[in-house]
Coordinates of C-alpha atoms and ligand atoms in Angstrom, one line a residue:
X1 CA -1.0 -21.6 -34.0
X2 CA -3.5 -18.9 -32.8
X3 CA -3.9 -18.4 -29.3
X4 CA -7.3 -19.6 -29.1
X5 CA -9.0 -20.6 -26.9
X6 CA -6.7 -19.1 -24.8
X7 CA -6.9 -15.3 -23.6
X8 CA -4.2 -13.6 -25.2
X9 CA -1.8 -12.4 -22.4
X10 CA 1.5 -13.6 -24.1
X11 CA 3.2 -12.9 -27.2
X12 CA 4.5 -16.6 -27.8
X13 CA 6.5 -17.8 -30.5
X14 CA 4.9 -20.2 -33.1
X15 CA 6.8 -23.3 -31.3
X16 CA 5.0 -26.2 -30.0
X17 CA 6.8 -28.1 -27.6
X18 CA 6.3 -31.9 -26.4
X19 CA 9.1 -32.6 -24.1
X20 CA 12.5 -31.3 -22.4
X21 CA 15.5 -33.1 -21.7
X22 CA 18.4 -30.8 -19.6
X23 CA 18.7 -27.5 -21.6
X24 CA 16.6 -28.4 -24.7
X25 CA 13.3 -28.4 -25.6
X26 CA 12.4 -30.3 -28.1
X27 CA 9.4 -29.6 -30.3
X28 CA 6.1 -32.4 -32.0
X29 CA 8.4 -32.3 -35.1
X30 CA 11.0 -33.4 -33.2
X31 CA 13.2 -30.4 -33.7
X32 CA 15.5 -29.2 -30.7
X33 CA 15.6 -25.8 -29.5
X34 CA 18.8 -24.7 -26.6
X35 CA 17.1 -23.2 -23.7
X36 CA 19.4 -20.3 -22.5
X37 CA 16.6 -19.2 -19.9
X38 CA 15.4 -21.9 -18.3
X39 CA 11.5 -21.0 -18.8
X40 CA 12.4 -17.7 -17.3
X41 CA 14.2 -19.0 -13.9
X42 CA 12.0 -21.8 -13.3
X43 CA 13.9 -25.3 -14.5
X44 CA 17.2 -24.7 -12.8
X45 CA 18.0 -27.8 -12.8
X46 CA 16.9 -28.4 -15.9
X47 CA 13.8 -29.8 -18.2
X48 CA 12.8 -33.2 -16.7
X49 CA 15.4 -33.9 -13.8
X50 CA 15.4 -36.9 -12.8
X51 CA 15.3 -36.4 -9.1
X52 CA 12.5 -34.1 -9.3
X53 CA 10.3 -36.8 -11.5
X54 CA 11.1 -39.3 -9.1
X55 CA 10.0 -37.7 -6.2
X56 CA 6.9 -36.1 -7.9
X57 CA 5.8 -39.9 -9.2
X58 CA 6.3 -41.4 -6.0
X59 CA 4.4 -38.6 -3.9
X60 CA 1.4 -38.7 -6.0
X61 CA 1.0 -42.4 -5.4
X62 CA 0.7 -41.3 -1.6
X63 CA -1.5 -37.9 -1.5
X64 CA -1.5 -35.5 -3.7
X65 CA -3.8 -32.9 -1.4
X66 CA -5.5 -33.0 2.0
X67 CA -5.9 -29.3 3.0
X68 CA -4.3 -27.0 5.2
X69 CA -7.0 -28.0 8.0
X70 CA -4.4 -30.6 8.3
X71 CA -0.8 -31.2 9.2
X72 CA 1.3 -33.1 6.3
X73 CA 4.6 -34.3 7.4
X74 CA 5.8 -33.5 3.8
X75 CA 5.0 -29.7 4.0
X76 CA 6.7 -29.6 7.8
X77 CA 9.7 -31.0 6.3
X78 CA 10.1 -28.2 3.5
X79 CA 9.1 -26.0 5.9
X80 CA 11.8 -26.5 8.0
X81 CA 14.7 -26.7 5.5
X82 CA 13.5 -23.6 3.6
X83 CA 13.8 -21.7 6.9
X84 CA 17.4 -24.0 8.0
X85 CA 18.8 -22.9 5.1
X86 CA 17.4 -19.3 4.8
X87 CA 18.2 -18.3 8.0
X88 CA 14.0 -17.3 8.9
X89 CA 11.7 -18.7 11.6
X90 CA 8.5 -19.8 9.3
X91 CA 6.9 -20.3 5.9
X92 CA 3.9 -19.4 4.1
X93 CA 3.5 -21.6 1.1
X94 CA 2.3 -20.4 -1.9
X95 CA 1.9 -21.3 -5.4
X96 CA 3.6 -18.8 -7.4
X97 CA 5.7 -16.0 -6.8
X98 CA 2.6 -13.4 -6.8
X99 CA 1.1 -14.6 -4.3
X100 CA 3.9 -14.9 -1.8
X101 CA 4.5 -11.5 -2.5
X102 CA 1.0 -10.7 -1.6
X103 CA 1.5 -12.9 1.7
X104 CA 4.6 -10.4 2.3
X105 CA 2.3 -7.2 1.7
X106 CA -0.2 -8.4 3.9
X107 CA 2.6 -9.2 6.8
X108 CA 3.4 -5.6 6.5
X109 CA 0.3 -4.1 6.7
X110 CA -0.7 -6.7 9.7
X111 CA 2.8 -5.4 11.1
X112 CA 1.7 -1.7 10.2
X113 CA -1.3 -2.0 11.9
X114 CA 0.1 -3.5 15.0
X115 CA 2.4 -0.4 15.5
X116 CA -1.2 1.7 15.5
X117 CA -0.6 2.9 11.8
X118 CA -3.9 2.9 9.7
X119 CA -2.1 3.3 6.5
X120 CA 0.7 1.5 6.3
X121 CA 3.2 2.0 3.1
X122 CA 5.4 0.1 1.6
X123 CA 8.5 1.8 -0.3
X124 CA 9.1 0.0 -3.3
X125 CA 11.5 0.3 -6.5
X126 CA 11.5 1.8 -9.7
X127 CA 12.0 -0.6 -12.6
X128 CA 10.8 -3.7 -10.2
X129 CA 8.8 -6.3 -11.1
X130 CA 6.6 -8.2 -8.4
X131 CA 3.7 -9.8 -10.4
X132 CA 0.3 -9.5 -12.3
X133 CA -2.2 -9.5 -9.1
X134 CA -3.6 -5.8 -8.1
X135 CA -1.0 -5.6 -5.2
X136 CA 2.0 -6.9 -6.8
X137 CA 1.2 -5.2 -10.2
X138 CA 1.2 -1.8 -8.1
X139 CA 4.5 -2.7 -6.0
X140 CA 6.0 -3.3 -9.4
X141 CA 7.6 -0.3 -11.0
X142 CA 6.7 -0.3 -14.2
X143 CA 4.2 1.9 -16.3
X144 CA 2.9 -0.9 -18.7
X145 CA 2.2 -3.2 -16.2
X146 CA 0.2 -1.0 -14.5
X147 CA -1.7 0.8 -17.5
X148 CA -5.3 -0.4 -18.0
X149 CA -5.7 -1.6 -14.5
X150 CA -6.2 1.6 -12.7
X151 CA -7.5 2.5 -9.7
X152 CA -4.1 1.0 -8.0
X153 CA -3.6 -0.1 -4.3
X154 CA -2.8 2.6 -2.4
X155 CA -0.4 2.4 0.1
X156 CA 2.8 1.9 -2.0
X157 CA 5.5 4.6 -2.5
X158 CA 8.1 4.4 -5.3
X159 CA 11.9 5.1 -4.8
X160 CA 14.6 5.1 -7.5
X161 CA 16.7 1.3 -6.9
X162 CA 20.0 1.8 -5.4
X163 CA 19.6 5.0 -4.2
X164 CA 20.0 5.3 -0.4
X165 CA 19.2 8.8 -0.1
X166 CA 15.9 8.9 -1.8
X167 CA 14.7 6.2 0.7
X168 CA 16.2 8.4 3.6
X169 CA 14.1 11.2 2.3
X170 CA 10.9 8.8 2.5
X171 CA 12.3 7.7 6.3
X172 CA 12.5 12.2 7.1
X173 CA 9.1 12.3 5.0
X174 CA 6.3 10.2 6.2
X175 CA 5.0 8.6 9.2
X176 CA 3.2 5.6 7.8
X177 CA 6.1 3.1 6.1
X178 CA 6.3 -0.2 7.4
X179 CA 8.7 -1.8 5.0
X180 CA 10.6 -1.9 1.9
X181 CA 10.6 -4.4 -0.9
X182 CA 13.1 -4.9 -3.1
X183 CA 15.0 -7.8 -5.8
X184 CA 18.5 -8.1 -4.8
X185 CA 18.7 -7.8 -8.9
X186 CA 16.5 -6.5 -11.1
X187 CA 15.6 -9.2 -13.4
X188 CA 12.7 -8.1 -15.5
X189 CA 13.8 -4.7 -14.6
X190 CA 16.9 -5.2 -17.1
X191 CA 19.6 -7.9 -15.0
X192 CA 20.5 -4.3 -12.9
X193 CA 22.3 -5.7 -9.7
X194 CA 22.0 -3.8 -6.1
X195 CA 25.2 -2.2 -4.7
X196 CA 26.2 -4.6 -2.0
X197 CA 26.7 -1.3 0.3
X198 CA 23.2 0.0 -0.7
X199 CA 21.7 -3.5 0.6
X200 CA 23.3 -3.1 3.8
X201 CA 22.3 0.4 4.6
X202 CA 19.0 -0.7 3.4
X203 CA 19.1 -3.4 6.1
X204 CA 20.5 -0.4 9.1
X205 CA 17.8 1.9 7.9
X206 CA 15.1 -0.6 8.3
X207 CA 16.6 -1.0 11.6
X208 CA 16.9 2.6 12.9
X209 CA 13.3 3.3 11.5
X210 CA 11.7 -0.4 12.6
X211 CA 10.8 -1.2 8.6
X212 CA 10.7 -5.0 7.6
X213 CA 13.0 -5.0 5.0
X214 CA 11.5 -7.4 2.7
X215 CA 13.1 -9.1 -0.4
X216 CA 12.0 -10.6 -3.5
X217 CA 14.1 -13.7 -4.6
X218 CA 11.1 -15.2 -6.9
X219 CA 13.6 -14.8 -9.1
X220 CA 17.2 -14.8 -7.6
X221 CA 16.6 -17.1 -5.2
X222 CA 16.8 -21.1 -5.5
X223 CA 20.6 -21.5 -6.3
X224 CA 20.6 -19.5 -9.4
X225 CA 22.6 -16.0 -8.0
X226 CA 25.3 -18.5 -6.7
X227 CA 24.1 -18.6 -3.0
X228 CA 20.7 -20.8 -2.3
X229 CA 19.6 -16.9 -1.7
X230 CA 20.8 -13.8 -3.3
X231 CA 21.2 -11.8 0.2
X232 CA 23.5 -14.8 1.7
X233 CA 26.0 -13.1 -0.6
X234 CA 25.7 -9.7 1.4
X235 CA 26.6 -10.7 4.6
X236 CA 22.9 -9.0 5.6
X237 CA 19.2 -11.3 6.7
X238 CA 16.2 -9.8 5.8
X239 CA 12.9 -10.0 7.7
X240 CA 10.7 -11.5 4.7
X241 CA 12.3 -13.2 2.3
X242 CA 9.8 -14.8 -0.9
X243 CA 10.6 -17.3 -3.8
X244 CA 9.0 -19.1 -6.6
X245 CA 10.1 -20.3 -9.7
X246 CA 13.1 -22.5 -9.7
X247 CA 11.7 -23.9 -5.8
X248 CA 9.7 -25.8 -8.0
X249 CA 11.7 -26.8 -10.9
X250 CA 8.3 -26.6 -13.0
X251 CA 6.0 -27.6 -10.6
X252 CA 4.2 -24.7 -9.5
X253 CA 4.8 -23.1 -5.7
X254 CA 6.0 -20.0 -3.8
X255 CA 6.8 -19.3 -0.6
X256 CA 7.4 -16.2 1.5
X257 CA 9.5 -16.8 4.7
X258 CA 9.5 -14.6 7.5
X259 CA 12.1 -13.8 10.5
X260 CA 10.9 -12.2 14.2
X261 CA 8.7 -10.1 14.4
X262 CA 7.3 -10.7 11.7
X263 CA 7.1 -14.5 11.5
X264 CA 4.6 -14.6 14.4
X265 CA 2.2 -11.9 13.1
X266 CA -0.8 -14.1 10.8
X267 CA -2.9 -15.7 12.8
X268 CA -5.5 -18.2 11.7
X269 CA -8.2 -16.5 9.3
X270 CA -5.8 -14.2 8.1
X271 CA -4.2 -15.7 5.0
X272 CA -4.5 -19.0 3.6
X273 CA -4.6 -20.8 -0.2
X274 CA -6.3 -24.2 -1.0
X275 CA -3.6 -25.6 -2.7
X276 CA -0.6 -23.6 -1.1
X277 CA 1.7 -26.6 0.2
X278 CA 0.4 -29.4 -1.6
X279 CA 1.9 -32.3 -1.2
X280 CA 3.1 -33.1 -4.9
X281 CA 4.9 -29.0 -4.7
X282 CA 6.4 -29.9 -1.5
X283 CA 8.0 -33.1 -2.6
X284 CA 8.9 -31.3 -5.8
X285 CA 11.0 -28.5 -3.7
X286 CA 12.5 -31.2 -1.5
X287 CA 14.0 -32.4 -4.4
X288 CA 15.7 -29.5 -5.6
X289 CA 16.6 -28.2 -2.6
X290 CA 18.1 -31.4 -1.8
X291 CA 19.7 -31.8 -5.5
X292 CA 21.0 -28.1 -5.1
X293 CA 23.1 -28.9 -2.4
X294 CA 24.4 -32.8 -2.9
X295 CA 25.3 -32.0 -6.8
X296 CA 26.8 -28.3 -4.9
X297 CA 25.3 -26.1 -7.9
X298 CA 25.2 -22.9 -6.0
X299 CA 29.3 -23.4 -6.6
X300 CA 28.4 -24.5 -10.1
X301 CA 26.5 -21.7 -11.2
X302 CA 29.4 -18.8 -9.6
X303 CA 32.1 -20.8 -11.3
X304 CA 29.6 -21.4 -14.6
X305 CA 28.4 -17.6 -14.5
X306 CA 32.7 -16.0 -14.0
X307 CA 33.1 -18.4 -17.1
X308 CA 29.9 -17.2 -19.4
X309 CA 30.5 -13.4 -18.5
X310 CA 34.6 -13.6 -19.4
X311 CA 34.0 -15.4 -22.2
X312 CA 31.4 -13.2 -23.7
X313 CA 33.3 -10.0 -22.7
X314 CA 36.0 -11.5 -24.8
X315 CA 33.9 -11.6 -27.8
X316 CA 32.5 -8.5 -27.2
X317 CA 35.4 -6.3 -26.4
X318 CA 35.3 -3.2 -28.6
X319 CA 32.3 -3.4 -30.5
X320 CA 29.4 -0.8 -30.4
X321 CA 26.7 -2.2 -29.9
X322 CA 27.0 -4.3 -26.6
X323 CA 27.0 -1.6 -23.9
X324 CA 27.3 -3.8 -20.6
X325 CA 27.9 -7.5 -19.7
X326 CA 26.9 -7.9 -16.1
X327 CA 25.9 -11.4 -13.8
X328 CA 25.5 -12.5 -10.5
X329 CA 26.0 -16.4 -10.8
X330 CA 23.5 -17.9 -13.5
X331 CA 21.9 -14.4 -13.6
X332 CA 23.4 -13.0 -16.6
X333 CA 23.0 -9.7 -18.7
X334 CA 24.0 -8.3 -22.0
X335 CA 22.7 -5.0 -22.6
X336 CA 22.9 -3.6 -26.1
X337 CA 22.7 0.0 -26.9
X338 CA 19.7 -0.2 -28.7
X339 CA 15.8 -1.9 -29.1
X340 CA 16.3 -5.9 -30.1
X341 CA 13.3 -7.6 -30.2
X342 CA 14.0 -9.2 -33.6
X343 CA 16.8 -11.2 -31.8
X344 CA 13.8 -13.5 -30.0
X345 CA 12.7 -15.0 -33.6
X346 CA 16.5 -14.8 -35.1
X347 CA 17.6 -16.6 -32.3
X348 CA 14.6 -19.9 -32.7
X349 CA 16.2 -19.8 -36.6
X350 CA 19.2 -21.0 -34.9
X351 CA 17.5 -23.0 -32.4
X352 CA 18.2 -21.2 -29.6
X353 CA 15.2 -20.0 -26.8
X354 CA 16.5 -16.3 -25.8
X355 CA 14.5 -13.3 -23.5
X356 CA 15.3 -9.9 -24.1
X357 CA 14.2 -8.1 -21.1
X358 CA 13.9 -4.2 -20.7
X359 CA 13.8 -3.9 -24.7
X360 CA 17.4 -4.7 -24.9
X361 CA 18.7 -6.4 -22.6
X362 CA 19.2 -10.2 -23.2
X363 CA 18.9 -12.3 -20.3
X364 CA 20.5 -15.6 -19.6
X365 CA 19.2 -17.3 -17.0
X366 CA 20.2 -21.1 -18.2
X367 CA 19.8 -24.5 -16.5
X368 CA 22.4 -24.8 -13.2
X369 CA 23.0 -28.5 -14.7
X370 CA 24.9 -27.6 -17.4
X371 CA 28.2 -29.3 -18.3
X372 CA 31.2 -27.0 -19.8
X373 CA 30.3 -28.1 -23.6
X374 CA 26.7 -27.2 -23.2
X375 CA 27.8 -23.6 -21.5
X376 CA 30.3 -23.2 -24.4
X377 CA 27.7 -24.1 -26.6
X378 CA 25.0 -21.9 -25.3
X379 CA 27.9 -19.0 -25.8
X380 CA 28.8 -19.3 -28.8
X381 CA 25.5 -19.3 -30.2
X382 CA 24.7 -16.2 -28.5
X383 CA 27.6 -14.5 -29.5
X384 CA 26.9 -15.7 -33.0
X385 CA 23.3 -14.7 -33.2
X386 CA 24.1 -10.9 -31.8
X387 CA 27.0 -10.6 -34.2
X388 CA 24.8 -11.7 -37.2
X389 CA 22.0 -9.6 -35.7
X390 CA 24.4 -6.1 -35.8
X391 CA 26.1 -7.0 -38.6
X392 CA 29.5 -8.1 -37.3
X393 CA 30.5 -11.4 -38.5
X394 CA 34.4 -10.3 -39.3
X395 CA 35.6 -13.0 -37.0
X396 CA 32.5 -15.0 -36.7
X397 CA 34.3 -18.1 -34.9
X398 CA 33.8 -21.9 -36.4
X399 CA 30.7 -23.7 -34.9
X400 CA 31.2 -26.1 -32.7
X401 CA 29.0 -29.4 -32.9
X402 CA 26.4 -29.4 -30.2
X403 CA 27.0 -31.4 -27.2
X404 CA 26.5 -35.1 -27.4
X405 CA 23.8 -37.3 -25.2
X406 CA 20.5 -35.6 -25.8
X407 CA 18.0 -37.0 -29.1
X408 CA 16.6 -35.3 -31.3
X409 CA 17.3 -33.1 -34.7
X410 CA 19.8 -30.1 -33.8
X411 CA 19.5 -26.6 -36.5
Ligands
PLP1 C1 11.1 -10.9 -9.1 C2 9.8 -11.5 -9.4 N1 8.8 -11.4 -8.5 C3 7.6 -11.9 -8.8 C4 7.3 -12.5 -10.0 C5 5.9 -13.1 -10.2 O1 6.0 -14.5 -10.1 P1 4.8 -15.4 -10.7 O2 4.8 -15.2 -12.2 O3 5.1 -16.8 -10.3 O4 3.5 -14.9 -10.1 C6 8.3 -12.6 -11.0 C7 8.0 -13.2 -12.3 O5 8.7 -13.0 -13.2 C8 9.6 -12.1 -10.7 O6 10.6 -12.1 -11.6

C-alpha cells in the first residue's frame, strides 16, 4: 500500500493491521503477526488490555476535554501518583514524549535564567535520541536526525555517554550549563546501558556545580526497565524526570515531572498544551499505572528479562556473528557484528514484528504481560530468524506450537 496521502516520514512494512490482542497483531486478512516490541515501548501491557479499555470507555462517557483553564479531578489524581511513585513534587502533562522533553528544556533555561545566565546550555549525549521537534531533534545525538533541518537550537553541548570526565571538562570549561539530559539506556541509541557509578557521579556533579540533572525515561520508564523508573534502580533521584510511551498504553501522553527547585519554576503563561492532560489520557495512565503495580509487572519484566537474556546467550554462545546480548528488565539487546536490516522483512515471513535499532542492533522491547510460553515463544523465533538470517541452522531447535488463547491464523 503506498503511503499516500500520507507524508512519507516512515519506512513501514506493507502490513495492514485491524486489531491487537496481548502480543499479536493481527492483520484485515486475519493473519497474526508476534509483537516482540511492543509498538516501540508503547503497549506494555499489551495490545487492547482490558483495564485500559475499560477505563478509556467509561471516561469518555463522562468528559473527554474541558481545558486546562480548569481543574479536572482526574488529571489531579495522575498527577499525584505519578509524582508518589516518582519520588518528584509536580507534573507537566504532555502528549508525547517530545514535548515533555521540550517542557524539561524550557525548565532549564527558566532555571538558567533565574541564576542571571543569558545562555543557558544543556550538556547532552552522543548517540541520544530525544524527539523530532527543533529542540529535541538538536538535544538528540545523532547526525541523521539532525541533517536537513539546520540552523539548530543553540544552546546544547554534546558529551560522549558514560563518560564522566568529558562532562567534568564541560563543568572546568564553561560558565553557562544549567543541566544535563540523559536516557538511563540508550534505546534508539543501540540498547547501550549507563554505568550505574557514572549515573551517580552524574547526580554529585550536578550537585557540586547546581545543574538539574534531567532524565529521559520516554522510553525506560513505565515498568518496562524493571523499576516503574529506570533511575529507582540506581539508588539516585533526579531533578526532571520525563515519560511517554507505555504511560499511555497507546493512548497518547507525556509527562515531565519535576523535583525542588525546579518544580516551582513555570508560572502561568509560560508553558501550556490544549490537549496536555485530557481526560481520556489521564484515565488511560491510571490504569496502567494501577495495573503495573496490582498485576506487580515491574517484578515480571526483571524475572521475564534474566530469563530472555540467559536463554538467548545460550543459543548464542560461540557464534560469530552475535557480538553482545545486553538488558535491563524488558529492555533487551542483541547486537550483531554487522548491518541487518533485511532481518525486519525476514522476520514478518515468519510472523514476527522485530526493530533493529542502530543498524544492527535488534531490540526487544515486548509486552510486560507476557506468560512464560509466549516469552519462550517470542525466543525461539528470534533465535530462529537470526540463525536462518547468518546462515546457522546446524542445530536449528524444533518449533514449538504458538501459545494457545489468542484467534486468528499463526505462520
Ligand atoms: C528516549 C526517547 N525520548 C523521546 C522520544 C520521543 O517520543 P515521541 O515520539 O513520543 O515524541 C523517544 C521516542 O522514541 C525516545 O525513545
Amino acid at each position: 500500500m503506498a503511503d499516500q496521502p500520507l507524508l512519507n516520514t516512515y519506512g513501514r512494512l506493507p502490513i495492514i493491521f485491524d486489531h491487537g490482542q496481548g502480543p499479536w497483531l493481527f492483520d484485515i486478512e486475519g493473519r497474526r503477526y508476534f509483537d516482540t516490541f511492543s509498538g516501540i515501548a508503547v503497549s506494555g501491557l499489551g495490545h487492547s488490555h482490558p483495564a485500559v479499555t475499560k477505563a478509556i470507555q467509561v471516561q469518555s462517557e463522562k468528559l473527554l476535554h474541558c481545558s486546562n483553564l480548569f481543574h479536572t479531578a482526574i488529571q489531579h489524581k495522575l498527577a499525584q501518583e505519578l509524582c508518589s511513585y516518582s519520588g518528584m513534587d509536580g507534573v507537566f502533562l504532555a502528549n508525547s514524549g517530545a514535548e515533555a522533553n521540550e517542557a524539561a528544556i524550557k525548565l532549564a533555561r527558566l532555571y538558567g535564567h533565574g541564576r542571571g545566565i543569558d545562555a543557558p546550555a544543556i550538556v547532552v549525549m552522543e548517540r541520544s535520541f530525544h524527539g523530532r521537534t527543533l529542540a529535541t531533534l538538536t538535544a538528540t545525538g545523532n547526525r541523521k536526525v539532525h541533517a536537513g533541518f539546520e540552523p539548530l537550537v543553540s544552546g546544547f553541548i554534546r558529551v560522549p555517554f558514560n563518560d564522566i570526565g568529558a562532562l567534568e571538562a564541560v563543568a572546568s570549561s564553561n560558565r553557562n550549563v544549567v543541566a544535563v539530559l540523559l536516557e538511563p539506556v540508550l534505546g534508539e541509541g543501540g540498547l547501550i546501558l549507563a554505568d550505574e557509578q557514572w549515573l551517580r557521579d552524574v547526580r554529585k556533579l550536578c550537585d557540586q556545580q547546581h545543574w538539574l540533572m534531567m532524565l529521559d525515561e520516554v522510553q525506560t520508564g513505565n515498568g518496562r526497565s524493571g523499576q516503574l523508573f529506570a533511575y529507582q534502580h540506581f539508588g539516585i533521584l533526579p531533578d526532571i524526570v520525563t515519560t511517554a510511551k507505555g504511560l499511555g498504553n497507546g493512548f497518547p501522553i507525556g509527562a515531565c515531572l519535576a523535583r525542588g527547585k525546579a518544580a516551582h519554576l513555570f508560572k502561568p503563561g509560560h508553558h501550556g498544551s490544549t490537549f496536555g492532560g485530557n481526560a481520556l489520557a489521564c484515565a488511560a495512565a491510571l490504569a496502567v499505572l494501577d495495573t503495573l503495580h496490582s498485576e506487580h509487572l515491574m517484578q515480571r519484566a526483571r524475572d521475564l528479562g534474566t530469563r530472555i537474556v540467559a536463554q538467548l546467550e545460550k543459543a548464542f554462545s560461540g557464534v560469530d556473528y552475535v557480538k553482545a546480548i545486553r538488558g535491563l528488565g524488558l529492555m533487551i539487546g542483541i547486537e550483531m557484528t554487522s548491518e541487518c536490516p533485511e532481518l525486519v522483512p525476514l522476520a514478518k515471513t515468519q510472523g514476527l514484528l522485530l526493530n533493529v535499532t542502530s543498524e544492527r542492533v535488534i531490540r526487544l522491547l515486548p509486552a510486560l504481560t507476557l506468560t512464560d510460553a509466549e516469552a519462550d515463544f517470542m525466543v525461539e523465533r528470534v533465535v530462529r530468524i537470526i540463525k536462518l538470517y547468518a546462515g546457522d541452522d546446524r542445530q536449528r531447535p524444533r518449533t514449538p506450537p504458538p501459545p494457545e488463547g489468542r484467534r486468528g491464523t499463526s505462520h
